Structures are given as C-alpha cells and as structure tokens.
C-alpha cells in the first residue's frame, strides 16, 4: 500500500493556473479565442477541441493524484485526438461484440498504432482481440 | 389470596377460551392496510438461483487471489482459463497488484471497520480497495448496516461538496419549454442536467435547448443527452453536450451482449469521449442482469461490484449506479435498499464519482421513497440523484421521475430540517419566471438565427408559465425533425450557436456557451467528480477532495450556504406575525378597579392579561368580542349572572381559571386565554384538576363557547353539564403551533406580577 498520498496535483486545474499556456488541438492559444472571433467566423471546430498535449497533462494530474486508471484512459484519449470523428466511430463499432474477426482486430490494432501513433490504443485493441478470441466474442463466421 | 388444591388449579387451567367465533371475519384495519400505497408493490422471497438475492448469495464465490509473474492467474475461485471477459478485464485493468497480497490477507471485517473509522483517511481505504477482488469487496460491505454505510459514504464520497442532477424533458419535446426548464434547473442549483428524447431524431434540438437554457440558468451547468451511443458521441463532438453517462455495463457477459457491447468497446468509448474533451461516466446497477435473465445465480451486489471494477478498469472517472431503472426489482427483495446503497458506497470506495440513482420510480409509498432517499441524501453523494425531474411526472421521458417538480419544496425543507446540502437552493417565483423567459427567448433567438422552424411568442409565453407540456401549443413535428436531421448532418456546431446568441443580444449566454467550449479544450472537468461553479471554476476530487475525518472536518453546511438553505421563501418573519395585533374595536372593557369576592350565585369569566386589549382574535380566528359575548350568553341562558375579570399576574390557563373561581360567588369560573383556550374551574381544586378543559382553541366555535358558559352555570347550580360541540382537526396543532407560541408569548409579556385581579365592565358597542 502506498499510504497517504497528496491528492492535490500541483498545476491543476489548468483553467485557473495555466490558462495562458493551453492551446487547442488546432494549435490556437485558448486565450486567443474570443466572442468577437466567433462572431467574425474566425473560429473552427478544432479551435475548441482538446489537444493530445493537454490530455497528457491531465493524465499526469490524475496519476499524481492516485487515479491511475483514469490516467491510462486519458493517455489513450490523447492518442485518439489524432483520429478523425468518423474513424473513431468506426473503431468503436469494430470493438462491439461479434463485429470483427481476430485478424480484423489485429489489423485494426496495427493500423491505429502506425497511422495515428496510438501505441496504447493499439495495445488495448490487441488485448481485446485476444480476450474476444478466448471468450467467444469474435465475429461468428470466424469461429 | 385464596389457596387452591392442585386438582382445583388443574381444573381452572384446563378451562379453555372459546375460539373461533369472530376470528374468521375480515379485519377492517387489514382492509385499510391492503389499500395503502405500500401494498401496491410486489414483494417476493429470495430465489438465489435466478439472481433474486441482493447480497450474499450462496452462489457467490469465496474471495481469493493468486498472482504469478506479475499477473493475476486466479481470482475468486476461478483460474485464468475459466475467466469470462469481465473477469479478464478486471484482472488486467482494475486490481492494483502492488500490495494486493497484503490487502487480500486483511480480514474483511477489519476492512469494513476502516470504512467507518474516522481515524482512517479516505485515501487509506481507497488504497486497500484498489487491490481487492469483487468477492472480497462484496464480503466487506456485507458487514455494514445502513447507518455504518452512511458514515462510510460521508467519508468516501470523492468531491467535498455534494450536488444533484436534473432531468429536463417534456412529452411534446418543445424546445422553448426545454430551455425554460433547463434555465430553472440551473437557477435551482443543479450542477448537471440530462435530457432524453421520445423521438430520437429530435436529439440535436433537445441537446441544443438544454445547453442554451442551462447556461441561462447558471453558467457552468453541465449538460448531456441520453440517446444511442454513436449519436450521443456525435452530439458531444458538435459541442452540444458536455458529458455523457450512457455507457451501460453489466455484471454478466450474456447481459453485456444484449446491450451490444463488451468491456473493451465501452472502455474505448470512454476514451473517445475524453478525446473530444467530454466528461463521461458509466451506468450500472443491481438487478439489471436478473431482469435480463442472466443473473447466473450470483447476488446482485457481487455482480454490481464486477461492474464497478470494470468501470474503474476502463478508467472512467465515475458511475451512475444505485440500481437506476431496475430499482423496483431489488426493492421487491429483503435488504434491497441496503444492497443498492452498498453499491453506491463501493463505487465511492473505488474512487469513482457516484451519481446515486433515486431517479426512477422507487415506490408507490411516499414514506418508503423518502426513507430510501435518506441513505444518499444524509451523507451526501457526488450527485444525490441521477436525475431529479424539474417537470411533472408525465413530462419525464425517462419513464417518470422518482422526484418531480411537485417535490421541490419538500426537498428544500428536508435540507433545512437536517442542515444538509442536497444540492438545491430555495428560489423566488418572480426570479424563476424571469429566468424561464430568458431561457425560452434565448432558444427562440437561436432557432431564428439558425433558420430552424420558428419558436413563436405564444410558445415562449406558454413555456414561462407552464405546469406541463399540455400548456404548450403543438409544433410542426415534421418540420422540426427535418430541420434537426439537417442540423446533425451539417457542419454547424456549438460555435454557430454562440454566434447566434451573440447576434441576438444574448451576449452573456453566448459567453457561457463559448466558455463551455473552452473548457473542453482545458479538460479539467474530465477528472473524478468534476462540476463547475458559476465562475467555471472546476470542483473535483483533485482540487476539492472530500477530507471528512469525523466531526469538525469535511463538508459542513455553514455560513452563507446555511443562510441560503434555511431561507426558504415560505419562512415568515415571526415578528410580522404578531405585530398587526390590536385591541378589539367591538369590545369595550372599562376597568373598575380590584375585583372583590362575589357574594351571590354567579359565574366569573376570568380573561388573560392581553385579552381584548393587545390581542383581539383567538386561534380559531374568532374575535374576542364574539367569544366573550357567547360565553356570557351561555351563562345567562342558564339563569346566572356573569362577571368578567382580568387576571394580570399570570398567563397560565389554570391560574387564570382558579383565580376567577376564588373570586366567584358560586366558586365556579371560566378561565379564558387570549388565544382562545378555555376551562371551567372550581374554588378549592388543585390548579390542574379543573372541571372541564377546551384545550384545542383552533377547533372551537362560538357554539362551543356558548355551551361552555352554560355548563359553568350548571356546575354552579349543581345541574348536569352538556357535551361541548367542537370540530375535530388533528392537524390544527401542527398548523398553528407557531401562532400559538407567538400569541402566548404576547400574553406573557402583558403580565404584571403584583397587580391584583381587575374587575371589568364589558360592553359590545
């Protein structure tokens, strides 16, 4: 047991302590996005999307505060910022029960890892492939 | 005592009571009981094989854990090759191996005591729970009774301050009403608002109305829409929802498959939401597996612990549990409510945010419903309900709410009674109406600016004042659905909503909706138990952790919060209640000096010090003139004269009556307090041993007083008295005790201790 840990992560919350340093997924500084910009049409979806860097920082906060599983989730989320909406929805669909064969899941794992530099997400899909194979959750015609 | 010989005693004891004469007839009391709300529910005995056992099923495995080469190879009696996908997921993701052997060796009773021990910190308990198997966790909480569970919850809740979540829907899916209700919910203090849809294609508009309305009500309220997972994610990607709690998990694989998911697909979804800066929590709860036919002989709690470890393993910050929509099933069984609260507690002990159920109808009986609520409301959970309906039940598209718009004041009074924070704050009607109108106008403007089917002024006006969606005009649903489809497929996002609001004069609302988008960029609220205050300052387990460790620590209702909670608008200023009191204009009381002992047959009417001069009406709202006149009439009708005196030295009714009796020529007097309580007293009796007492002043009529007067005369002339007519109202004391206290206080203040009883001449001008 690790005993008492300090649950207060220094640097958290970003909104109060590091607002000036945060950039959106588009690279635009958060403080650069004003109501006037929105009204002038000078703002795109990616300007209000979280970046991988920020999610990694949030993952560190979770880790420091002892929420290790949340940290790992946020690490995978950081990788998924690179995956477009439609691809992400497709990825989810592929992991639902009976949707994919073992080989399909393996290639999905490879594709995600290489295409989006998503090592942890890839490993997670790989792990699912093995679990689905061993517990009968693969696409039926693969059995 | 009479001694009997043994045979006589035997004969006596052998005499049997004659049974069976009326015992087979039906009892009228049982008939009433059968008709009570509580007996509209179905109760069953346990049937463990079907999963109809809440805690501690004979089918539950014994706790065990074997770790080999840094991985779990056996858990709760099953070896790795026997693991189902849930075991496997838990073993891979949800049990901290470092320290697991030590934690599993701890006696389950010792761990249970840690939960309750104020000298053991929340973090220490979490560290132990992090390494326990599902069966061990179920065993640990099985040692606790509900009071111990509440103590444990008070410590294990993750966020320091409890909060509540609103359900905002309406049957007509009218966006103006949704926005008005969402605004009101924000004003009332809800930290989160959830909507859902009857027609799923309406989801984009309902999410939009909720977002806009909520930010009108209170900047920083988080919103979500419960709909199909993929659609939900798309709406979140558009920035129309800030959190999601639709990620349902189940404790057995067949149930999981019925939900068309696996632990891994749900886990991926959780990360997907986070990757778009959207907070999410999972959903689970007792009874779902048995209901779906796959309880597999395990207890509901053991299955729920499996769910919770899955949730934790997936890295979700929290869960809504507490049986949720299945609540009636555990409640049909013994210790169902206890088991459901145990699952809330386990979630908190695992470090998860808990939205604690209490959302779906849990009972026909108000008493039972409230009793259940207390388990979560008294210790406080992150969200005391997973949805507290701000509308009437028929507009609740979640299948009817457990607590509805009509229950708001009950909730607020319970907070005030117990000095607890149930997440809500009292509101004033005019403030509510203003905020509702602003919410409805804001969504009207957005629909106008974005070219959606217009929201008319008539709809806005109806939405502001509506009780339910019955009060709203019908919309063209075909046009709405077509526009909602087009909105979903378009590249329009929350940013377009921001612009629409700003262009139509709702700059502050635009700023709030924009700030909500910026918060998605920051991601602070992805953490455990996160909510925002009105300045968008995040409050979560990382920066405002629950530090309860006994009296004087943790979250306490004090200061400004306590002022807000106690100041319900119904609370009257007690000084105002009595300041209007004045002399009775219909009653002239001439003071004739000290009263003397009477020498002739008579009845004395002795009144209290404030009578007719400072106070002028009784608790039954009868004027003092009327009451005194009725008493005098009653006395005179029986042929005796009445003499009125005022007692100055005391306000106690027995004292007033006896003081009158001591002066009465017949030895009989009526004592009358200013609040209307009256008695007949007799010279020589002990103060509390009066002849007749009318203690319930609110139930008395003039006829009661007239009869009382007549009875006093009867006592004075040795004739039989008559029954005093009075209404029976058992609620009178409840309703009028405050007034009684204040009126009596006023009478006491008129006391002049050394002033003798005063003779009065009475006239009724």
Coordinates of C-alpha atoms in Angstrom, one line a residue, chain A residues 1-9 11-19 22-25 28 30-36 38-41 43-51 54-55 57-86 88-99 121 123-137, chain B residues 83-85 88-89 92-96 98-99 102-103 106 114 119 121-124 126-128 130 158 228-231 233-234 237-238 253 256-257 259-277 280 312-317 350-352 491 493 495-496 498-500 502-503 507 510-511 514-515 517-528 536-538 540-546 549:
Chain A
X1 CA 0.0 0.0 0.0
X2 CA 1.3 3.4 -0.8
X3 CA -0.3 5.0 2.3
X4 CA -1.3 8.6 2.3
X5 CA -0.8 10.5 -1.0
X6 CA -1.2 14.1 -1.6
X7 CA -4.3 14.2 -3.8
X8 CA -3.8 17.8 -4.8
X9 CA -1.9 17.8 -8.0
X11 CA -0.6 22.7 -11.6
X12 CA -4.2 21.6 -11.5
X13 CA -6.6 23.0 -12.6
X14 CA -5.3 24.3 -15.9
X15 CA -8.2 26.7 -16.3
X16 CA -7.1 28.6 -13.2
X17 CA -3.3 28.0 -13.1
X18 CA -2.1 27.6 -16.7
X19 CA -4.9 29.1 -18.9
X22 CA -3.1 26.0 -23.2
X23 CA -3.6 25.5 -26.9
X24 CA -6.5 23.8 -28.7
X25 CA -6.0 20.9 -31.0
X28 CA -4.5 28.1 -31.4
X30 CA -7.1 29.2 -25.9
X31 CA -6.9 32.9 -24.9
X32 CA -6.9 33.8 -28.5
X33 CA -10.5 32.6 -29.0
X34 CA -12.9 35.5 -28.2
X35 CA -16.5 36.0 -28.8
X36 CA -15.6 38.5 -31.5
X38 CA -16.6 33.5 -33.2
X39 CA -18.9 36.3 -34.5
X40 CA -16.4 37.1 -37.3
X41 CA -16.4 33.5 -38.3
X43 CA -13.1 30.1 -35.3
X44 CA -13.2 26.4 -36.4
X45 CA -14.1 23.2 -34.7
X46 CA -10.5 22.3 -34.0
X47 CA -10.1 25.6 -32.0
X48 CA -12.5 24.2 -29.4
X49 CA -11.0 20.7 -29.4
X50 CA -8.6 19.4 -26.8
X51 CA -5.1 18.6 -27.8
X54 CA -3.3 18.8 -22.8
X55 CA -4.8 15.4 -22.3
X57 CA -1.0 16.8 -18.9
X58 CA -4.4 15.9 -17.5
X59 CA -3.3 12.2 -17.4
X60 CA -0.3 13.3 -15.3
X61 CA -2.5 15.1 -12.9
X62 CA -4.7 12.0 -12.5
X63 CA -1.6 9.9 -12.0
X64 CA -0.2 12.2 -9.4
X65 CA -3.5 12.2 -7.5
X66 CA -3.6 8.4 -7.5
X67 CA -6.3 7.9 -10.1
X68 CA -4.1 5.6 -12.2
X69 CA -6.9 4.1 -14.3
X70 CA -8.2 7.5 -15.2
X71 CA -4.7 8.4 -16.2
X72 CA -4.5 5.5 -18.6
X73 CA -7.8 6.3 -20.1
X74 CA -6.7 9.9 -20.7
X75 CA -3.5 8.6 -22.2
X76 CA -5.5 6.6 -24.8
X77 CA -7.7 9.7 -25.2
X78 CA -4.7 11.8 -26.0
X79 CA -3.8 9.4 -28.9
X80 CA -7.4 9.4 -30.1
X81 CA -7.3 13.2 -30.6
X82 CA -5.5 12.3 -33.8
X83 CA -8.2 10.0 -35.0
X84 CA -11.0 11.7 -37.0
X85 CA -14.6 11.6 -35.8
X86 CA -15.8 9.1 -38.4
X88 CA -13.3 6.9 -34.2
X89 CA -17.0 5.9 -34.5
X90 CA -15.9 3.0 -36.8
X91 CA -13.3 1.9 -34.3
X92 CA -16.0 1.7 -31.6
X93 CA -18.3 -0.3 -33.9
X94 CA -15.5 -2.8 -34.7
X95 CA -15.0 -3.5 -31.0
X96 CA -18.6 -4.2 -30.3
X97 CA -19.4 -7.9 -29.8
X98 CA -19.4 -10.2 -32.9
X99 CA -18.4 -7.4 -35.3
X121 CA -4.9 2.4 -28.0
X123 CA -2.3 -2.3 -27.4
X124 CA -5.8 -2.0 -26.0
X125 CA -7.3 -3.3 -29.2
X126 CA -4.8 -6.1 -29.3
X127 CA -5.7 -7.1 -25.8
X128 CA -9.4 -7.1 -26.8
X129 CA -8.6 -9.3 -29.8
X130 CA -7.1 -12.0 -27.5
X131 CA -9.9 -11.6 -25.0
X132 CA -12.6 -11.9 -27.7
X133 CA -10.9 -15.0 -29.1
X134 CA -10.6 -16.7 -25.7
X135 CA -14.2 -15.9 -24.6
X136 CA -16.1 -16.1 -27.8
X137 CA -16.8 -12.5 -28.7
Chain B
X83 CA -12.3 -16.3 -16.7
X84 CA -15.1 -14.8 -18.6
X85 CA -14.4 -11.5 -20.5
X88 CA -10.3 -10.9 -17.6
X89 CA -10.9 -7.2 -18.0
X92 CA -6.0 -6.8 -16.4
X93 CA -7.1 -3.3 -15.5
X94 CA -8.8 -3.0 -12.2
X95 CA -6.8 -4.6 -9.4
X96 CA -3.6 -3.0 -8.3
X98 CA 1.3 -3.9 -5.8
X99 CA 0.1 -4.6 -2.3
X102 CA -1.4 -7.8 1.8
X103 CA -4.8 -6.2 1.1
X106 CA -6.7 -8.4 5.6
X114 CA -11.7 1.0 8.3
X119 CA -9.1 7.8 12.2
X121 CA -8.4 8.5 5.9
X122 CA -10.4 8.2 2.7
X123 CA -7.1 7.6 0.8
X124 CA -6.0 4.7 3.1
X126 CA -9.1 3.6 -1.3
X127 CA -5.6 2.1 -1.3
X128 CA -6.9 -1.1 0.2
X130 CA -7.7 -0.8 -5.1
X158 CA -15.0 11.9 -3.8
X228 CA -27.9 5.9 -28.7
X229 CA -24.2 5.8 -28.1
X230 CA -23.0 6.7 -31.6
X231 CA -25.5 9.6 -31.8
X233 CA -20.9 10.9 -29.3
X234 CA -21.7 12.8 -32.5
X237 CA -18.4 16.2 -30.9
X238 CA -20.5 19.1 -32.0
X253 CA -21.5 -11.5 -20.3
X256 CA -23.5 -7.3 -21.8
X257 CA -24.1 -8.9 -25.2
X259 CA -26.5 -4.4 -24.5
X260 CA -24.4 -4.9 -27.7
X261 CA -21.1 -4.0 -26.0
X262 CA -18.1 -5.6 -24.3
X263 CA -15.9 -4.2 -21.5
X264 CA -13.4 -3.2 -24.2
X265 CA -15.9 -1.4 -26.5
X266 CA -17.2 0.6 -23.6
X267 CA -13.7 1.4 -22.5
X268 CA -12.8 2.6 -25.9
X269 CA -15.9 4.8 -25.9
X270 CA -14.9 6.3 -22.6
X271 CA -11.5 7.3 -24.1
X272 CA -13.3 8.5 -27.3
X273 CA -15.4 10.9 -25.2
X274 CA -12.4 12.1 -23.3
X275 CA -10.5 12.7 -26.6
X276 CA -13.2 15.2 -27.5
X277 CA -13.0 16.8 -24.1
X280 CA -18.3 10.6 -19.1
X312 CA -12.7 1.6 -12.8
X313 CA -10.6 -0.5 -15.0
X314 CA -11.8 1.3 -18.1
X315 CA -10.6 4.5 -16.5
X316 CA -13.9 6.2 -16.2
X317 CA -13.9 8.9 -13.6
X350 CA -13.1 2.6 -5.5
X351 CA -12.5 6.3 -6.1
X352 CA -15.4 6.7 -8.5
X491 CA -21.0 21.3 -40.1
X493 CA -21.5 23.3 -34.1
X495 CA -19.8 27.8 -32.2
X496 CA -22.6 28.7 -34.5
X498 CA -22.5 31.0 -29.7
X499 CA -22.6 33.4 -32.7
X500 CA -26.4 33.2 -33.0
X502 CA -24.4 37.0 -29.5
X503 CA -26.1 38.4 -32.6
X507 CA -24.1 38.2 -25.1
X510 CA -23.1 33.4 -25.7
X511 CA -20.1 33.8 -23.4
X514 CA -18.4 29.6 -25.5
X515 CA -16.6 29.1 -22.2
X517 CA -16.4 25.0 -25.4
X518 CA -13.2 26.4 -24.0
X519 CA -13.5 24.1 -21.0
X520 CA -13.5 21.2 -23.5
X521 CA -10.1 22.4 -24.6
X522 CA -8.8 22.6 -21.0
X523 CA -10.2 19.2 -19.9
X524 CA -10.1 19.9 -16.2
X525 CA -13.6 18.6 -15.8
X526 CA -12.6 15.2 -17.1
X527 CA -11.4 14.3 -13.6
X528 CA -13.2 12.5 -10.9
X536 CA -16.5 28.0 -14.3
X537 CA -14.1 27.0 -11.6
X538 CA -13.8 23.3 -11.5
X540 CA -13.4 17.8 -8.3
X541 CA -11.5 15.1 -6.3
X542 CA -8.2 16.6 -7.3
X543 CA -8.6 20.2 -6.1
X544 CA -11.6 19.9 -3.7
X545 CA -11.3 16.4 -2.3
X546 CA -13.6 15.2 0.4
X549 CA -12.5 12.6 9.1

